[in-house]
Amino acid sequence: MARPPLLENGKKTKGRQRRELRRVEDKEARQVTFSKRKAGLWKKASELALLCHARVAVVVVSEAGRAFAFGSPSADAVLGGCDGDTDAPADWEAMEALCRETRERAVEVDKEAERMSAAGNKVLELQRQTGKRFWFEVDTAALGEEELPVFVRALRRLRDNVGRRADNK
């Protein structure tokens, strides 16, 4: 297999490019850029608030005139409380605790997603091996203790979705 040619600077790719700062002419691309840049701005504002214990408020108004606000602890609290109130250490401790808890929950969610994915892959493999047409036809006796609850949840979701579609018809 041939390797891709190297660029003049000896690298394989151009890497992250700096975008020229001018208006994005394509409306759809402009909306995507707005959403991504807004998300980046929110992330930076959140980091500033957390790292520096600063009260931060950011308001962005879209091209369509829709206003988006971010604030730490809230935009209303920051904009309404510009009187130099500095008795907020308890708020910061609570916010840091909430951030820690959020990170811990994210790790738990990732682990559960991996477990569910592994169970789903096992069900699909059993479907392929047995030649069944649908994943829900798989023999549950072949599933282990970890896969069975995931399978049951998937069946319940399927039942609920079918029920909703039947109700809509």
PDB file of C-alpha atoms in Angstrom:
ATOM      1  CA  MET A   1       0.000   0.000   0.000  1.00  0.00           C
ATOM      2  CA  ALA A   2       1.460   3.327  -1.084  1.00  0.00           C
ATOM      3  CA  ARG A   3       1.912   6.098   1.444  1.00  0.00           C
ATOM      4  CA  PRO A   4       0.281   9.457   0.748  1.00  0.00           C
ATOM      5  CA  PRO A   5       2.760  12.077  -0.464  1.00  0.00           C
ATOM      6  CA  LEU A   6       4.133  14.476   2.116  1.00  0.00           C
ATOM      7  CA  LEU A   7       3.471  18.189   1.885  1.00  0.00           C
ATOM      8  CA  GLU A   8       6.263  20.701   1.336  1.00  0.00           C
ATOM      9  CA  ASN A   9       6.658  21.108   5.093  1.00  0.00           C
ATOM     10  CA  GLY A  10       7.199  17.349   5.476  1.00  0.00           C
ATOM     11  CA  LYS A  11       3.829  16.673   7.095  1.00  0.00           C
ATOM     12  CA  LYS A  12       1.074  14.340   5.903  1.00  0.00           C
ATOM     13  CA  THR A  13      -1.830  16.756   6.341  1.00  0.00           C
ATOM     14  CA  LYS A  14      -2.384  20.469   6.554  1.00  0.00           C
ATOM     15  CA  GLY A  15      -3.685  20.074  10.096  1.00  0.00           C
ATOM     16  CA  ARG A  16      -5.919  22.653  11.675  1.00  0.00           C
ATOM     17  CA  GLN A  17      -6.172  25.691   9.457  1.00  0.00           C
ATOM     18  CA  ARG A  18      -6.814  29.259  10.539  1.00  0.00           C
ATOM     19  CA  ARG A  19      -9.927  30.514   8.835  1.00  0.00           C
ATOM     20  CA  GLU A  20      -9.935  33.953   7.245  1.00  0.00           C
ATOM     21  CA  LEU A  21     -12.176  36.197   9.307  1.00  0.00           C
ATOM     22  CA  ARG A  22     -14.872  37.307   6.908  1.00  0.00           C
ATOM     23  CA  ARG A  23     -18.594  36.711   6.605  1.00  0.00           C
ATOM     24  CA  VAL A  24     -19.587  33.171   5.610  1.00  0.00           C
ATOM     25  CA  GLU A  25     -21.688  33.684   2.491  1.00  0.00           C
ATOM     26  CA  ASP A  26     -23.503  30.322   2.347  1.00  0.00           C
ATOM     27  CA  LYS A  27     -26.484  30.562   4.724  1.00  0.00           C
ATOM     28  CA  GLU A  28     -26.358  26.904   5.831  1.00  0.00           C
ATOM     29  CA  ALA A  29     -22.594  27.035   6.412  1.00  0.00           C
ATOM     30  CA  ARG A  30     -23.084  30.302   8.308  1.00  0.00           C
ATOM     31  CA  GLN A  31     -25.633  28.629  10.614  1.00  0.00           C
ATOM     32  CA  VAL A  32     -23.248  25.719  11.262  1.00  0.00           C
ATOM     33  CA  THR A  33     -20.408  28.157  11.959  1.00  0.00           C
ATOM     34  CA  PHE A  34     -22.648  30.144  14.324  1.00  0.00           C
ATOM     35  CA  SER A  35     -23.620  27.023  16.266  1.00  0.00           C
ATOM     36  CA  LYS A  36     -20.061  25.730  16.557  1.00  0.00           C
ATOM     37  CA  ARG A  37     -18.567  29.105  17.478  1.00  0.00           C
ATOM     38  CA  LYS A  38     -21.357  29.716  20.016  1.00  0.00           C
ATOM     39  CA  ALA A  39     -20.655  26.337  21.631  1.00  0.00           C
ATOM     40  CA  GLY A  40     -16.948  27.208  21.798  1.00  0.00           C
ATOM     41  CA  LEU A  41     -17.728  30.580  23.322  1.00  0.00           C
ATOM     42  CA  TRP A  42     -19.958  28.953  25.959  1.00  0.00           C
ATOM     43  CA  LYS A  43     -17.198  26.479  26.790  1.00  0.00           C
ATOM     44  CA  LYS A  44     -14.593  29.235  27.178  1.00  0.00           C
ATOM     45  CA  ALA A  45     -16.942  31.349  29.308  1.00  0.00           C
ATOM     46  CA  SER A  46     -17.657  28.346  31.525  1.00  0.00           C
ATOM     47  CA  GLU A  47     -13.948  27.620  31.916  1.00  0.00           C
ATOM     48  CA  LEU A  48     -13.236  31.266  32.785  1.00  0.00           C
ATOM     49  CA  ALA A  49     -15.958  31.219  35.442  1.00  0.00           C
ATOM     50  CA  LEU A  50     -14.776  27.961  36.942  1.00  0.00           C
ATOM     51  CA  LEU A  51     -11.020  28.627  36.870  1.00  0.00           C
ATOM     52  CA  CYS A  52     -11.102  32.238  38.021  1.00  0.00           C
ATOM     53  CA  HIS A  53     -14.246  32.237  40.158  1.00  0.00           C
ATOM     54  CA  ALA A  54     -15.486  35.019  37.911  1.00  0.00           C
ATOM     55  CA  ARG A  55     -19.098  35.868  37.324  1.00  0.00           C
ATOM     56  CA  VAL A  56     -19.540  35.628  33.549  1.00  0.00           C
ATOM     57  CA  ALA A  57     -22.445  36.557  31.287  1.00  0.00           C
ATOM     58  CA  VAL A  58     -22.468  36.224  27.507  1.00  0.00           C
ATOM     59  CA  VAL A  59     -25.373  37.203  25.271  1.00  0.00           C
ATOM     60  CA  VAL A  60     -25.374  36.335  21.570  1.00  0.00           C
ATOM     61  CA  VAL A  61     -28.101  37.350  19.136  1.00  0.00           C
ATOM     62  CA  SER A  62     -28.359  35.256  15.981  1.00  0.00           C
ATOM     63  CA  GLU A  63     -28.891  36.533  12.475  1.00  0.00           C
ATOM     64  CA  ALA A  64     -32.574  35.603  12.855  1.00  0.00           C
ATOM     65  CA  GLY A  65     -32.812  37.803  15.956  1.00  0.00           C
ATOM     66  CA  ARG A  66     -32.934  34.954  18.462  1.00  0.00           C
ATOM     67  CA  ALA A  67     -31.073  35.715  21.695  1.00  0.00           C
ATOM     68  CA  PHE A  68     -28.916  33.125  23.468  1.00  0.00           C
ATOM     69  CA  ALA A  69     -27.528  33.766  26.934  1.00  0.00           C
ATOM     70  CA  PHE A  70     -24.962  32.026  29.090  1.00  0.00           C
ATOM     71  CA  GLY A  71     -24.179  33.004  32.626  1.00  0.00           C
ATOM     72  CA  SER A  72     -22.335  31.635  35.573  1.00  0.00           C
ATOM     73  CA  PRO A  73     -24.063  31.188  37.968  1.00  0.00           C
ATOM     74  CA  SER A  74     -26.789  32.529  35.605  1.00  0.00           C
ATOM     75  CA  ALA A  75     -27.035  35.408  33.163  1.00  0.00           C
ATOM     76  CA  ASP A  76     -29.757  37.050  35.269  1.00  0.00           C
ATOM     77  CA  ALA A  77     -27.691  36.751  38.451  1.00  0.00           C
ATOM     78  CA  VAL A  78     -24.617  38.257  36.778  1.00  0.00           C
ATOM     79  CA  LEU A  79     -26.375  41.052  34.922  1.00  0.00           C
ATOM     80  CA  GLY A  80     -28.688  41.848  37.807  1.00  0.00           C
ATOM     81  CA  GLY A  81     -26.003  41.678  40.470  1.00  0.00           C
ATOM     82  CA  CYS A  82     -23.392  44.090  39.163  1.00  0.00           C
ATOM     83  CA  ASP A  83     -23.124  45.752  42.576  1.00  0.00           C
ATOM     84  CA  GLY A  84     -19.812  44.090  43.473  1.00  0.00           C
ATOM     85  CA  ASP A  85     -21.396  41.371  45.620  1.00  0.00           C
ATOM     86  CA  THR A  86     -18.491  39.116  46.564  1.00  0.00           C
ATOM     87  CA  ASP A  87     -20.097  36.808  49.113  1.00  0.00           C
ATOM     88  CA  ALA A  88     -20.283  33.937  46.608  1.00  0.00           C
ATOM     89  CA  PRO A  89     -17.702  31.356  47.848  1.00  0.00           C
ATOM     90  CA  ALA A  90     -20.496  28.954  48.795  1.00  0.00           C
ATOM     91  CA  ASP A  91     -21.875  29.282  45.268  1.00  0.00           C
ATOM     92  CA  TRP A  92     -18.447  28.435  43.816  1.00  0.00           C
ATOM     93  CA  GLU A  93     -18.027  25.426  46.060  1.00  0.00           C
ATOM     94  CA  ALA A  94     -21.461  24.192  45.034  1.00  0.00           C
ATOM     95  CA  MET A  95     -20.656  24.791  41.369  1.00  0.00           C
ATOM     96  CA  GLU A  96     -17.333  22.930  41.638  1.00  0.00           C
ATOM     97  CA  ALA A  97     -19.092  20.046  43.404  1.00  0.00           C
ATOM     98  CA  LEU A  98     -21.683  19.994  40.634  1.00  0.00           C
ATOM     99  CA  CYS A  99     -18.929  19.940  37.995  1.00  0.00           C
ATOM    100  CA  ARG A 100     -17.211  17.024  39.751  1.00  0.00           C
ATOM    101  CA  GLU A 101     -20.496  15.153  39.983  1.00  0.00           C
ATOM    102  CA  THR A 102     -21.192  15.832  36.309  1.00  0.00           C
ATOM    103  CA  ARG A 103     -17.783  14.453  35.299  1.00  0.00           C
ATOM    104  CA  GLU A 104     -18.337  11.354  37.461  1.00  0.00           C
ATOM    105  CA  ARG A 105     -21.760  10.805  35.908  1.00  0.00           C
ATOM    106  CA  ALA A 106     -20.265  11.200  32.423  1.00  0.00           C
ATOM    107  CA  VAL A 107     -17.788   8.415  33.203  1.00  0.00           C
ATOM    108  CA  GLU A 108     -20.652   6.211  34.440  1.00  0.00           C
ATOM    109  CA  VAL A 109     -22.681   6.968  31.316  1.00  0.00           C
ATOM    110  CA  ASP A 110     -19.709   6.088  29.100  1.00  0.00           C
ATOM    111  CA  LYS A 111     -19.254   2.770  30.897  1.00  0.00           C
ATOM    112  CA  GLU A 112     -22.958   1.961  30.587  1.00  0.00           C
ATOM    113  CA  ALA A 113     -22.896   2.882  26.888  1.00  0.00           C
ATOM    114  CA  GLU A 114     -19.944   0.534  26.344  1.00  0.00           C
ATOM    115  CA  ARG A 115     -21.755  -2.247  28.210  1.00  0.00           C
ATOM    116  CA  MET A 116     -24.937  -1.728  26.206  1.00  0.00           C
ATOM    117  CA  SER A 117     -22.995  -1.617  22.956  1.00  0.00           C
ATOM    118  CA  ALA A 118     -21.250  -4.881  23.796  1.00  0.00           C
ATOM    119  CA  ALA A 119     -24.609  -6.490  24.628  1.00  0.00           C
ATOM    120  CA  GLY A 120     -26.125  -5.180  21.395  1.00  0.00           C
ATOM    121  CA  ASN A 121     -23.190  -6.497  19.399  1.00  0.00           C
ATOM    122  CA  LYS A 122     -23.641  -9.928  21.009  1.00  0.00           C
ATOM    123  CA  VAL A 123     -27.338  -9.934  20.087  1.00  0.00           C
ATOM    124  CA  LEU A 124     -26.511  -8.957  16.495  1.00  0.00           C
ATOM    125  CA  GLU A 125     -23.834 -11.650  16.321  1.00  0.00           C
ATOM    126  CA  LEU A 126     -26.339 -14.243  17.593  1.00  0.00           C
ATOM    127  CA  GLN A 127     -28.830 -13.008  14.999  1.00  0.00           C
ATOM    128  CA  ARG A 128     -26.236 -13.463  12.257  1.00  0.00           C
ATOM    129  CA  GLN A 129     -25.189 -16.903  13.509  1.00  0.00           C
ATOM    130  CA  THR A 130     -28.755 -18.230  13.785  1.00  0.00           C
ATOM    131  CA  GLY A 131     -29.943 -16.645  10.545  1.00  0.00           C
ATOM    132  CA  LYS A 132     -32.815 -14.832  12.236  1.00  0.00           C
ATOM    133  CA  ARG A 133     -34.342 -11.982  10.266  1.00  0.00           C
ATOM    134  CA  PHE A 134     -34.813  -9.621  13.229  1.00  0.00           C
ATOM    135  CA  TRP A 135     -32.676  -8.999  16.313  1.00  0.00           C
ATOM    136  CA  PHE A 136     -35.652  -9.527  18.643  1.00  0.00           C
ATOM    137  CA  GLU A 137     -36.053 -13.123  17.418  1.00  0.00           C
ATOM    138  CA  VAL A 138     -32.762 -14.171  19.049  1.00  0.00           C
ATOM    139  CA  ASP A 139     -32.987 -16.984  21.616  1.00  0.00           C
ATOM    140  CA  THR A 140     -32.617 -15.303  24.998  1.00  0.00           C
ATOM    141  CA  ALA A 141     -31.139 -18.453  26.524  1.00  0.00           C
ATOM    142  CA  ALA A 142     -27.935 -17.681  24.622  1.00  0.00           C
ATOM    143  CA  LEU A 143     -27.630 -14.302  26.372  1.00  0.00           C
ATOM    144  CA  GLY A 144     -25.656 -13.857  29.580  1.00  0.00           C
ATOM    145  CA  GLU A 145     -26.695 -12.103  32.776  1.00  0.00           C
ATOM    146  CA  GLU A 146     -25.255  -8.776  31.600  1.00  0.00           C
ATOM    147  CA  GLU A 147     -26.901  -8.854  28.167  1.00  0.00           C
ATOM    148  CA  LEU A 148     -30.403  -9.845  29.310  1.00  0.00           C
ATOM    149  CA  PRO A 149     -31.403  -6.531  31.002  1.00  0.00           C
ATOM    150  CA  VAL A 150     -30.142  -4.599  27.966  1.00  0.00           C
ATOM    151  CA  PHE A 151     -32.155  -6.882  25.683  1.00  0.00           C
ATOM    152  CA  VAL A 152     -35.287  -6.401  27.803  1.00  0.00           C
ATOM    153  CA  ARG A 153     -34.881  -2.598  27.713  1.00  0.00           C
ATOM    154  CA  ALA A 154     -34.467  -2.714  23.936  1.00  0.00           C
ATOM    155  CA  LEU A 155     -37.615  -4.820  23.606  1.00  0.00           C
ATOM    156  CA  ARG A 156     -39.557  -2.358  25.767  1.00  0.00           C
ATOM    157  CA  ARG A 157     -38.341   0.557  23.636  1.00  0.00           C
ATOM    158  CA  LEU A 158     -39.397  -1.348  20.532  1.00  0.00           C
ATOM    159  CA  ARG A 159     -42.836  -2.042  22.035  1.00  0.00           C
ATOM    160  CA  ASP A 160     -43.256   1.629  23.009  1.00  0.00           C
ATOM    161  CA  ASN A 161     -42.186   2.846  19.551  1.00  0.00           C
ATOM    162  CA  VAL A 162     -44.570   0.444  17.804  1.00  0.00           C
ATOM    163  CA  GLY A 163     -47.366   1.545  20.143  1.00  0.00           C
ATOM    164  CA  ARG A 164     -46.718   5.238  19.410  1.00  0.00           C
ATOM    165  CA  ARG A 165     -46.695   4.625  15.657  1.00  0.00           C
ATOM    166  CA  ALA A 166     -49.906   2.599  15.870  1.00  0.00           C
ATOM    167  CA  ASP A 167     -51.532   5.426  17.848  1.00  0.00           C
ATOM    168  CA  ASN A 168     -50.470   7.960  15.195  1.00  0.00           C
ATOM    169  CA  LYS A 169     -51.983   5.967  12.316  1.00  0.00           C
TER     170      LYS A 169
END
